[in-house]
Amino acid sequence: MDALNALAPYRRLTIKIGSALLVDRQGKLRAAWLADLASDIAALKAGGCEVVIVSSGAIALGRSLLGLSVVALTLEQSQAAASAGQIALSQAWAEALGRHDIVTGQILITPNITEERRYYLNARTTIATLLGLGAVPIINENDSVATAEIRYGDNDRLSARVATMIEADCLVLLSDVDGLYTAPPAQDPAARHLPVVKQITPAIEAMAGGAASHLSRGGMTTKVEAGKIATQAGTAMIIAKGTENHPLRALAEGKRHTLFHPAHSRAQARKRWIM
Ligand code: GLU
């Protein structure tokens, strides 16, 4: 096995793509970037890996489509933006992966789906069936119906729920940061990058405090929260910077990232869950 290739150990990946990667500051889709990412995904699939995408970007695309220029959207405005933007987002994914003869399926999730057993089992079966048919499920939160109290609000934690639901070996969070630092690097020049986190301790959680980027809702805090959900269920997590072209190929070539080790094997995690 190629020691450099961060993705080599995994057969089923959930990959979360942040809004700031897919949509530029003018609210336009970064189509060339998406085309390169799609070829990375096609290469992973050709190597026998199953891929589930959790894609943000609906609100960011929809606000420009609807001409909503205010800085802070009201809940109603962001729900309308998500509704318009989700169509553009799924079309972009279908086209980008379609060029590699990969079919996409869209699934929009609300928290009850990951928390209520019947919905959970149903969503899981649909995703497994799509994977079995060689398709790539594209998942987002159903922002246009989720209410303020009943929503994830950030796709970091949503993607961790999805990864554990489908028993992915690894969750990859692609955003504009290349991993976890001992302190927020923008504020502390002495901050050190951590290549590996064996266990999410209170000290690790304390390192995560820090601001989100211009479009994303999460920040390092929601990423470490996602790490807790994933690693407790036996899923590894990688945080990597995705802003440059071919971010998955870069990970396979040894680009800097932070790897969070699973806390248990997935079999142990399942036993604990049943008990
Ligand atoms: N679901 C939101 C969207 O598609 C993104 C949430 C997030 O940024 O994590 O616009």
PDB file of C-alpha atoms and ligand atoms in Angstrom:
ATOM      1  CA  MET A   1       0.000   0.000   0.000  1.00  0.00           C
ATOM      2  CA  ASP A   2       1.208   3.480  -0.848  1.00  0.00           C
ATOM      3  CA  ALA A   3       2.097   5.007   2.532  1.00  0.00           C
ATOM      4  CA  LEU A   4       1.597   8.505   1.156  1.00  0.00           C
ATOM      5  CA  ASN A   5      -1.919   7.890  -0.098  1.00  0.00           C
ATOM      6  CA  ALA A   6      -4.237   9.090   2.654  1.00  0.00           C
ATOM      7  CA  LEU A   7      -7.276   7.502   0.960  1.00  0.00           C
ATOM      8  CA  ALA A   8      -5.766   4.080   0.195  1.00  0.00           C
ATOM      9  CA  PRO A   9      -7.121   2.246   3.282  1.00  0.00           C
ATOM     10  CA  TYR A  10     -10.770   3.066   2.536  1.00  0.00           C
ATOM     11  CA  ARG A  11     -13.425   1.373   0.381  1.00  0.00           C
ATOM     12  CA  ARG A  12     -16.433   3.545   1.233  1.00  0.00           C
ATOM     13  CA  LEU A  13     -15.993   7.290   1.553  1.00  0.00           C
ATOM     14  CA  THR A  14     -18.337  10.097   2.493  1.00  0.00           C
ATOM     15  CA  ILE A  15     -16.927  13.350   1.137  1.00  0.00           C
ATOM     16  CA  LYS A  16     -18.264  16.676   2.376  1.00  0.00           C
ATOM     17  CA  ILE A  17     -17.756  19.685   0.129  1.00  0.00           C
ATOM     18  CA  GLY A  18     -18.064  23.126   1.708  1.00  0.00           C
ATOM     19  CA  SER A  19     -19.892  26.043   0.061  1.00  0.00           C
ATOM     20  CA  ALA A  20     -16.716  28.153  -0.207  1.00  0.00           C
ATOM     21  CA  LEU A  21     -15.200  25.524  -2.532  1.00  0.00           C
ATOM     22  CA  LEU A  22     -18.152  25.200  -4.888  1.00  0.00           C
ATOM     23  CA  VAL A  23     -19.292  28.800  -5.046  1.00  0.00           C
ATOM     24  CA  ASP A  24     -17.162  31.928  -5.504  1.00  0.00           C
ATOM     25  CA  ARG A  25     -17.677  35.259  -3.760  1.00  0.00           C
ATOM     26  CA  GLN A  26     -19.904  36.471  -6.624  1.00  0.00           C
ATOM     27  CA  GLY A  27     -22.213  33.515  -6.085  1.00  0.00           C
ATOM     28  CA  LYS A  28     -21.099  31.705  -9.246  1.00  0.00           C
ATOM     29  CA  LEU A  29     -20.418  27.991  -9.397  1.00  0.00           C
ATOM     30  CA  ARG A  30     -16.691  27.152  -9.587  1.00  0.00           C
ATOM     31  CA  ALA A  31     -17.326  24.910 -12.569  1.00  0.00           C
ATOM     32  CA  ALA A  32     -13.698  24.189 -13.530  1.00  0.00           C
ATOM     33  CA  TRP A  33     -12.910  23.182  -9.945  1.00  0.00           C
ATOM     34  CA  LEU A  34     -15.970  20.912  -9.849  1.00  0.00           C
ATOM     35  CA  ALA A  35     -14.943  19.322 -13.160  1.00  0.00           C
ATOM     36  CA  ASP A  36     -11.546  18.410 -11.679  1.00  0.00           C
ATOM     37  CA  LEU A  37     -13.131  17.091  -8.492  1.00  0.00           C
ATOM     38  CA  ALA A  38     -15.473  14.957 -10.602  1.00  0.00           C
ATOM     39  CA  SER A  39     -12.496  13.379 -12.353  1.00  0.00           C
ATOM     40  CA  ASP A  40     -10.933  12.630  -8.942  1.00  0.00           C
ATOM     41  CA  ILE A  41     -14.203  10.959  -7.882  1.00  0.00           C
ATOM     42  CA  ALA A  42     -14.299   8.964 -11.113  1.00  0.00           C
ATOM     43  CA  ALA A  43     -10.723   7.781 -10.433  1.00  0.00           C
ATOM     44  CA  LEU A  44     -11.640   6.684  -6.902  1.00  0.00           C
ATOM     45  CA  LYS A  45     -14.637   4.767  -8.216  1.00  0.00           C
ATOM     46  CA  ALA A  46     -12.539   3.145 -10.929  1.00  0.00           C
ATOM     47  CA  GLY A  47     -10.236   1.964  -8.120  1.00  0.00           C
ATOM     48  CA  GLY A  48     -13.177   0.190  -6.440  1.00  0.00           C
ATOM     49  CA  CYS A  49     -14.160   2.822  -3.881  1.00  0.00           C
ATOM     50  CA  GLU A  50     -17.792   3.745  -3.180  1.00  0.00           C
ATOM     51  CA  VAL A  51     -18.388   7.473  -2.848  1.00  0.00           C
ATOM     52  CA  VAL A  52     -21.208   9.425  -1.192  1.00  0.00           C
ATOM     53  CA  ILE A  53     -21.083  13.215  -1.517  1.00  0.00           C
ATOM     54  CA  VAL A  54     -22.511  15.664   1.012  1.00  0.00           C
ATOM     55  CA  SER A  55     -22.586  18.942  -0.878  1.00  0.00           C
ATOM     56  CA  SER A  56     -23.225  22.403   0.503  1.00  0.00           C
ATOM     57  CA  GLY A  57     -23.757  25.378  -1.751  1.00  0.00           C
ATOM     58  CA  ALA A  58     -27.529  25.548  -2.241  1.00  0.00           C
ATOM     59  CA  ILE A  59     -27.993  28.747  -0.250  1.00  0.00           C
ATOM     60  CA  ALA A  60     -24.873  30.380  -1.722  1.00  0.00           C
ATOM     61  CA  LEU A  61     -25.988  29.627  -5.305  1.00  0.00           C
ATOM     62  CA  GLY A  62     -29.634  30.457  -4.658  1.00  0.00           C
ATOM     63  CA  ARG A  63     -28.987  33.868  -3.142  1.00  0.00           C
ATOM     64  CA  SER A  64     -27.274  35.056  -6.309  1.00  0.00           C
ATOM     65  CA  LEU A  65     -29.901  33.430  -8.557  1.00  0.00           C
ATOM     66  CA  LEU A  66     -32.630  35.275  -6.642  1.00  0.00           C
ATOM     67  CA  GLY A  67     -30.669  38.533  -6.403  1.00  0.00           C
ATOM     68  CA  LEU A  68     -30.587  38.492  -2.592  1.00  0.00           C
ATOM     69  CA  SER A  69     -27.685  40.809  -1.876  1.00  0.00           C
ATOM     70  CA  VAL A  70     -28.155  41.443   1.859  1.00  0.00           C
ATOM     71  CA  VAL A  71     -25.318  40.140   4.020  1.00  0.00           C
ATOM     72  CA  ALA A  72     -27.413  38.244   6.569  1.00  0.00           C
ATOM     73  CA  LEU A  73     -30.424  36.437   5.116  1.00  0.00           C
ATOM     74  CA  THR A  74     -33.569  35.949   7.188  1.00  0.00           C
ATOM     75  CA  LEU A  75     -34.617  32.336   7.735  1.00  0.00           C
ATOM     76  CA  GLU A  76     -37.325  32.719   5.054  1.00  0.00           C
ATOM     77  CA  GLN A  77     -34.824  34.163   2.585  1.00  0.00           C
ATOM     78  CA  SER A  78     -32.291  31.420   3.169  1.00  0.00           C
ATOM     79  CA  GLN A  79     -35.002  28.777   2.763  1.00  0.00           C
ATOM     80  CA  ALA A  80     -36.037  30.359  -0.542  1.00  0.00           C
ATOM     81  CA  ALA A  81     -32.366  30.594  -1.587  1.00  0.00           C
ATOM     82  CA  ALA A  82     -31.851  26.913  -0.744  1.00  0.00           C
ATOM     83  CA  SER A  83     -34.903  25.995  -2.781  1.00  0.00           C
ATOM     84  CA  ALA A  84     -33.672  27.793  -5.916  1.00  0.00           C
ATOM     85  CA  GLY A  85     -30.019  26.922  -5.369  1.00  0.00           C
ATOM     86  CA  GLN A  86     -30.556  23.209  -4.810  1.00  0.00           C
ATOM     87  CA  ILE A  87     -31.794  22.801  -8.389  1.00  0.00           C
ATOM     88  CA  ALA A  88     -28.648  24.466  -9.750  1.00  0.00           C
ATOM     89  CA  LEU A  89     -26.471  22.472  -7.354  1.00  0.00           C
ATOM     90  CA  SER A  90     -27.847  19.074  -8.301  1.00  0.00           C
ATOM     91  CA  GLN A  91     -27.729  19.975 -11.971  1.00  0.00           C
ATOM     92  CA  ALA A  92     -24.049  20.926 -11.605  1.00  0.00           C
ATOM     93  CA  TRP A  93     -23.244  17.612  -9.934  1.00  0.00           C
ATOM     94  CA  ALA A  94     -25.229  15.581 -12.458  1.00  0.00           C
ATOM     95  CA  GLU A  95     -23.400  17.283 -15.336  1.00  0.00           C
ATOM     96  CA  ALA A  96     -19.920  17.088 -13.795  1.00  0.00           C
ATOM     97  CA  LEU A  97     -20.178  13.386 -12.915  1.00  0.00           C
ATOM     98  CA  GLY A  98     -22.246  12.627 -16.014  1.00  0.00           C
ATOM     99  CA  ARG A  99     -19.185  13.499 -18.123  1.00  0.00           C
ATOM    100  CA  HIS A 100     -17.612  10.398 -16.549  1.00  0.00           C
ATOM    101  CA  ASP A 101     -20.753   8.321 -17.167  1.00  0.00           C
ATOM    102  CA  ILE A 102     -21.577   8.400 -13.473  1.00  0.00           C
ATOM    103  CA  VAL A 103     -25.232   8.766 -12.510  1.00  0.00           C
ATOM    104  CA  THR A 104     -26.094  10.884  -9.461  1.00  0.00           C
ATOM    105  CA  GLY A 105     -29.041  10.547  -7.068  1.00  0.00           C
ATOM    106  CA  GLN A 106     -30.223  13.409  -4.852  1.00  0.00           C
ATOM    107  CA  ILE A 107     -31.223  12.919  -1.218  1.00  0.00           C
ATOM    108  CA  LEU A 108     -32.271  15.837   0.986  1.00  0.00           C
ATOM    109  CA  ILE A 109     -32.115  15.114   4.685  1.00  0.00           C
ATOM    110  CA  THR A 110     -33.664  16.572   7.831  1.00  0.00           C
ATOM    111  CA  PRO A 111     -32.550  15.538  11.344  1.00  0.00           C
ATOM    112  CA  ASN A 112     -35.574  13.260  11.846  1.00  0.00           C
ATOM    113  CA  ILE A 113     -34.216  11.100   9.033  1.00  0.00           C
ATOM    114  CA  THR A 114     -31.029  10.356  10.887  1.00  0.00           C
ATOM    115  CA  GLU A 115     -32.783  10.079  14.257  1.00  0.00           C
ATOM    116  CA  GLU A 116     -36.060   8.206  13.625  1.00  0.00           C
ATOM    117  CA  ARG A 117     -35.562   4.548  12.935  1.00  0.00           C
ATOM    118  CA  ARG A 118     -37.951   4.049  10.013  1.00  0.00           C
ATOM    119  CA  TYR A 119     -36.695   7.074   8.088  1.00  0.00           C
ATOM    120  CA  TYR A 120     -33.137   6.146   8.977  1.00  0.00           C
ATOM    121  CA  LEU A 121     -33.454   2.612   7.628  1.00  0.00           C
ATOM    122  CA  ASN A 122     -35.184   3.870   4.509  1.00  0.00           C
ATOM    123  CA  ALA A 123     -32.569   6.518   3.730  1.00  0.00           C
ATOM    124  CA  ARG A 124     -29.829   3.999   4.393  1.00  0.00           C
ATOM    125  CA  THR A 125     -31.396   1.469   2.021  1.00  0.00           C
ATOM    126  CA  THR A 126     -31.833   4.068  -0.729  1.00  0.00           C
ATOM    127  CA  ILE A 127     -28.189   5.133  -0.453  1.00  0.00           C
ATOM    128  CA  ALA A 128     -26.977   1.508  -0.402  1.00  0.00           C
ATOM    129  CA  THR A 129     -29.115   0.715  -3.448  1.00  0.00           C
ATOM    130  CA  LEU A 130     -27.734   3.707  -5.355  1.00  0.00           C
ATOM    131  CA  LEU A 131     -24.184   2.627  -4.465  1.00  0.00           C
ATOM    132  CA  GLY A 132     -24.931  -0.929  -5.554  1.00  0.00           C
ATOM    133  CA  LEU A 133     -26.049   0.438  -8.920  1.00  0.00           C
ATOM    134  CA  GLY A 134     -22.784   2.358  -9.325  1.00  0.00           C
ATOM    135  CA  ALA A 135     -24.356   5.784  -8.766  1.00  0.00           C
ATOM    136  CA  VAL A 136     -23.073   8.588  -6.546  1.00  0.00           C
ATOM    137  CA  PRO A 137     -25.615   9.860  -3.988  1.00  0.00           C
ATOM    138  CA  ILE A 138     -25.481  13.646  -3.567  1.00  0.00           C
ATOM    139  CA  ILE A 139     -26.813  14.666  -0.167  1.00  0.00           C
ATOM    140  CA  ASN A 140     -27.669  18.004   1.405  1.00  0.00           C
ATOM    141  CA  GLU A 141     -29.847  19.200   4.229  1.00  0.00           C
ATOM    142  CA  ASN A 142     -33.442  19.870   3.151  1.00  0.00           C
ATOM    143  CA  ASP A 143     -32.955  23.528   4.055  1.00  0.00           C
ATOM    144  CA  SER A 144     -36.175  24.793   2.504  1.00  0.00           C
ATOM    145  CA  VAL A 145     -38.397  22.828   4.902  1.00  0.00           C
ATOM    146  CA  ALA A 146     -36.174  22.407   7.973  1.00  0.00           C
ATOM    147  CA  THR A 147     -37.179  24.890  10.689  1.00  0.00           C
ATOM    148  CA  ALA A 148     -34.760  26.796  12.905  1.00  0.00           C
ATOM    149  CA  GLU A 149     -35.142  24.309  15.769  1.00  0.00           C
ATOM    150  CA  ILE A 150     -35.150  21.178  13.661  1.00  0.00           C
ATOM    151  CA  ARG A 151     -32.140  21.477  11.437  1.00  0.00           C
ATOM    152  CA  TYR A 152     -28.481  20.662  11.462  1.00  0.00           C
ATOM    153  CA  GLY A 153     -27.579  24.053  10.035  1.00  0.00           C
ATOM    154  CA  ASP A 154     -24.119  22.873   9.089  1.00  0.00           C
ATOM    155  CA  ASN A 155     -23.124  20.078   6.789  1.00  0.00           C
ATOM    156  CA  ASP A 156     -20.143  19.037   8.929  1.00  0.00           C
ATOM    157  CA  ARG A 157     -22.329  17.264  11.471  1.00  0.00           C
ATOM    158  CA  LEU A 158     -24.840  16.218   8.810  1.00  0.00           C
ATOM    159  CA  SER A 159     -22.054  14.509   6.853  1.00  0.00           C
ATOM    160  CA  ALA A 160     -20.874  12.708   9.995  1.00  0.00           C
ATOM    161  CA  ARG A 161     -24.417  11.357  10.533  1.00  0.00           C
ATOM    162  CA  VAL A 162     -24.536  10.254   6.910  1.00  0.00           C
ATOM    163  CA  ALA A 163     -21.092   8.610   7.134  1.00  0.00           C
ATOM    164  CA  THR A 164     -22.067   6.610  10.209  1.00  0.00           C
ATOM    165  CA  MET A 165     -25.496   5.740   8.765  1.00  0.00           C
ATOM    166  CA  ILE A 166     -23.941   4.149   5.693  1.00  0.00           C
ATOM    167  CA  GLU A 167     -20.983   2.717   7.651  1.00  0.00           C
ATOM    168  CA  ALA A 168     -18.390   4.600   5.622  1.00  0.00           C
ATOM    169  CA  ASP A 169     -14.778   3.776   6.536  1.00  0.00           C
ATOM    170  CA  CYS A 170     -13.841   7.409   6.328  1.00  0.00           C
ATOM    171  CA  LEU A 171     -15.425  10.854   6.233  1.00  0.00           C
ATOM    172  CA  VAL A 172     -13.426  13.450   4.291  1.00  0.00           C
ATOM    173  CA  LEU A 173     -14.230  17.094   5.084  1.00  0.00           C
ATOM    174  CA  LEU A 174     -12.992  19.304   2.270  1.00  0.00           C
ATOM    175  CA  SER A 175     -12.953  22.948   3.254  1.00  0.00           C
ATOM    176  CA  ASP A 176     -10.627  25.942   3.180  1.00  0.00           C
ATOM    177  CA  VAL A 177      -8.421  24.743   6.035  1.00  0.00           C
ATOM    178  CA  ASP A 178      -5.843  21.962   5.799  1.00  0.00           C
ATOM    179  CA  GLY A 179      -6.571  20.455   9.175  1.00  0.00           C
ATOM    180  CA  LEU A 180      -6.569  21.088  12.883  1.00  0.00           C
ATOM    181  CA  TYR A 181      -3.971  23.364  14.485  1.00  0.00           C
ATOM    182  CA  THR A 182      -3.026  23.687  18.130  1.00  0.00           C
ATOM    183  CA  ALA A 183      -4.654  27.160  17.981  1.00  0.00           C
ATOM    184  CA  PRO A 184      -6.473  29.129  15.253  1.00  0.00           C
ATOM    185  CA  PRO A 185      -3.535  29.841  12.847  1.00  0.00           C
ATOM    186  CA  ALA A 186      -4.901  33.232  11.741  1.00  0.00           C
ATOM    187  CA  GLN A 187      -4.644  34.497  15.310  1.00  0.00           C
ATOM    188  CA  ASP A 188      -1.623  32.626  16.621  1.00  0.00           C
ATOM    189  CA  PRO A 189       1.559  32.480  14.514  1.00  0.00           C
ATOM    190  CA  ALA A 190       2.957  29.757  16.788  1.00  0.00           C
ATOM    191  CA  ALA A 191       0.041  27.407  15.987  1.00  0.00           C
ATOM    192  CA  ARG A 192       1.183  23.930  14.953  1.00  0.00           C
ATOM    193  CA  HIS A 193      -0.586  21.685  12.424  1.00  0.00           C
ATOM    194  CA  LEU A 194      -1.619  18.272  13.787  1.00  0.00           C
ATOM    195  CA  PRO A 195      -1.266  15.467  11.205  1.00  0.00           C
ATOM    196  CA  VAL A 196      -2.975  12.857  13.404  1.00  0.00           C
ATOM    197  CA  VAL A 197      -5.528  12.993  16.229  1.00  0.00           C
ATOM    198  CA  LYS A 198      -5.724   9.622  17.979  1.00  0.00           C
ATOM    199  CA  GLN A 199      -8.518  10.622  20.328  1.00  0.00           C
ATOM    200  CA  ILE A 200     -10.757  13.683  20.634  1.00  0.00           C
ATOM    201  CA  THR A 201      -9.963  14.862  24.146  1.00  0.00           C
ATOM    202  CA  PRO A 202     -11.159  18.106  25.809  1.00  0.00           C
ATOM    203  CA  ALA A 203      -7.727  19.550  24.904  1.00  0.00           C
ATOM    204  CA  ILE A 204      -8.373  18.812  21.205  1.00  0.00           C
ATOM    205  CA  GLU A 205     -11.834  20.356  21.460  1.00  0.00           C
ATOM    206  CA  ALA A 206     -10.308  23.475  22.984  1.00  0.00           C
ATOM    207  CA  MET A 207      -7.995  23.843  19.977  1.00  0.00           C
ATOM    208  CA  ALA A 208     -10.974  23.990  17.641  1.00  0.00           C
ATOM    209  CA  GLY A 209     -12.326  27.404  18.668  1.00  0.00           C
ATOM    210  CA  GLY A 210     -12.209  29.765  15.713  1.00  0.00           C
ATOM    211  CA  ALA A 211     -14.148  31.540  13.020  1.00  0.00           C
ATOM    212  CA  ALA A 212     -15.853  30.092   9.982  1.00  0.00           C
ATOM    213  CA  SER A 213     -15.017  31.151   6.423  1.00  0.00           C
ATOM    214  CA  HIS A 214     -17.039  33.675   4.388  1.00  0.00           C
ATOM    215  CA  LEU A 215     -19.689  31.176   3.246  1.00  0.00           C
ATOM    216  CA  SER A 216     -19.608  28.172   5.520  1.00  0.00           C
ATOM    217  CA  ARG A 217     -21.704  27.825   8.618  1.00  0.00           C
ATOM    218  CA  GLY A 218     -19.399  25.591  10.535  1.00  0.00           C
ATOM    219  CA  GLY A 219     -15.834  26.294  11.483  1.00  0.00           C
ATOM    220  CA  MET A 220     -13.383  24.072  13.266  1.00  0.00           C
ATOM    221  CA  THR A 221     -15.838  23.550  16.136  1.00  0.00           C
ATOM    222  CA  THR A 222     -18.458  21.792  14.005  1.00  0.00           C
ATOM    223  CA  LYS A 223     -15.682  19.807  12.300  1.00  0.00           C
ATOM    224  CA  VAL A 224     -14.443  18.447  15.612  1.00  0.00           C
ATOM    225  CA  GLU A 225     -18.106  17.753  16.575  1.00  0.00           C
ATOM    226  CA  ALA A 226     -18.379  15.799  13.325  1.00  0.00           C
ATOM    227  CA  GLY A 227     -15.197  13.976  14.309  1.00  0.00           C
ATOM    228  CA  LYS A 228     -16.757  12.900  17.599  1.00  0.00           C
ATOM    229  CA  ILE A 229     -19.829  11.487  15.833  1.00  0.00           C
ATOM    230  CA  ALA A 230     -17.752   9.698  13.184  1.00  0.00           C
ATOM    231  CA  THR A 231     -14.947   8.287  15.323  1.00  0.00           C
ATOM    232  CA  GLN A 232     -17.327   6.974  18.027  1.00  0.00           C
ATOM    233  CA  ALA A 233     -19.075   4.974  15.303  1.00  0.00           C
ATOM    234  CA  GLY A 234     -15.822   3.530  14.009  1.00  0.00           C
ATOM    235  CA  THR A 235     -15.419   5.886  11.024  1.00  0.00           C
ATOM    236  CA  ALA A 236     -12.114   7.697  10.493  1.00  0.00           C
ATOM    237  CA  MET A 237     -12.208  11.379   9.542  1.00  0.00           C
ATOM    238  CA  ILE A 238      -9.893  13.518   7.429  1.00  0.00           C
ATOM    239  CA  ILE A 239      -9.925  17.320   7.324  1.00  0.00           C
ATOM    240  CA  ALA A 240      -8.220  18.628   4.189  1.00  0.00           C
ATOM    241  CA  LYS A 241      -8.016  21.803   2.205  1.00  0.00           C
ATOM    242  CA  GLY A 242     -10.007  21.556  -0.976  1.00  0.00           C
ATOM    243  CA  THR A 243      -9.668  24.995  -2.510  1.00  0.00           C
ATOM    244  CA  GLU A 244      -7.082  24.055  -5.143  1.00  0.00           C
ATOM    245  CA  ASN A 245      -7.868  21.860  -8.138  1.00  0.00           C
ATOM    246  CA  HIS A 246      -7.928  18.061  -7.762  1.00  0.00           C
ATOM    247  CA  PRO A 247      -8.210  18.031  -3.961  1.00  0.00           C
ATOM    248  CA  LEU A 248      -8.766  14.253  -3.722  1.00  0.00           C
ATOM    249  CA  ARG A 249      -5.860  13.447  -6.005  1.00  0.00           C
ATOM    250  CA  ALA A 250      -3.754  15.765  -3.835  1.00  0.00           C
ATOM    251  CA  LEU A 251      -4.738  13.731  -0.751  1.00  0.00           C
ATOM    252  CA  ALA A 252      -3.749  10.547  -2.539  1.00  0.00           C
ATOM    253  CA  GLU A 253      -0.379  12.184  -3.270  1.00  0.00           C
ATOM    254  CA  GLY A 254       0.323  12.969   0.365  1.00  0.00           C
ATOM    255  CA  LYS A 255      -0.963  16.516   0.740  1.00  0.00           C
ATOM    256  CA  ARG A 256      -1.184  17.860   4.280  1.00  0.00           C
ATOM    257  CA  HIS A 257      -4.336  17.017   6.255  1.00  0.00           C
ATOM    258  CA  THR A 258      -5.431  15.907   9.725  1.00  0.00           C
ATOM    259  CA  LEU A 259      -6.484  12.280  10.231  1.00  0.00           C
ATOM    260  CA  PHE A 260      -8.758  11.443  13.174  1.00  0.00           C
ATOM    261  CA  HIS A 261      -8.504   7.789  14.159  1.00  0.00           C
ATOM    262  CA  PRO A 262     -11.724   5.849  14.806  1.00  0.00           C
ATOM    263  CA  ALA A 263     -12.318   5.296  18.540  1.00  0.00           C
ATOM    264  CA  HIS A 264     -13.399   1.680  17.976  1.00  0.00           C
ATOM    265  CA  SER A 265     -13.739  -0.706  15.084  1.00  0.00           C
ATOM    266  CA  ARG A 266     -17.119  -0.477  13.349  1.00  0.00           C
ATOM    267  CA  ALA A 267     -18.058  -3.943  14.688  1.00  0.00           C
ATOM    268  CA  GLN A 268     -17.326  -2.810  18.270  1.00  0.00           C
ATOM    269  CA  ALA A 269     -19.230   0.425  17.666  1.00  0.00           C
ATOM    270  CA  ARG A 270     -22.265  -1.546  16.457  1.00  0.00           C
ATOM    271  CA  LYS A 271     -22.151  -3.776  19.552  1.00  0.00           C
ATOM    272  CA  ARG A 272     -22.002  -0.749  21.827  1.00  0.00           C
ATOM    273  CA  TRP A 273     -24.931   0.811  19.950  1.00  0.00           C
ATOM    274  CA  ILE A 274     -27.076  -2.326  20.317  1.00  0.00           C
ATOM    275  CA  MET A 275     -26.276  -2.548  24.052  1.00  0.00           C
TER     276      MET A 275
HETATM  277  N1  GLU B   1     -26.974  23.189   3.540  1.00  0.00           N
HETATM  278  C1  GLU B   1     -26.367  24.455   3.265  1.00  0.00           C
HETATM  279  C2  GLU B   1     -26.370  24.753   1.782  1.00  0.00           C
HETATM  280  O1  GLU B   1     -26.407  23.870   0.982  1.00  0.00           O
HETATM  281  C3  GLU B   1     -24.912  24.520   3.734  1.00  0.00           C
HETATM  282  C4  GLU B   1     -24.660  24.272   5.184  1.00  0.00           C
HETATM  283  C5  GLU B   1     -23.164  24.439   5.492  1.00  0.00           C
HETATM  284  O2  GLU B   1     -22.554  25.386   5.002  1.00  0.00           O
HETATM  285  O3  GLU B   1     -22.609  23.606   6.207  1.00  0.00           O
HETATM  286  O4  GLU B   1     -26.298  25.875   1.362  1.00  0.00           O
END
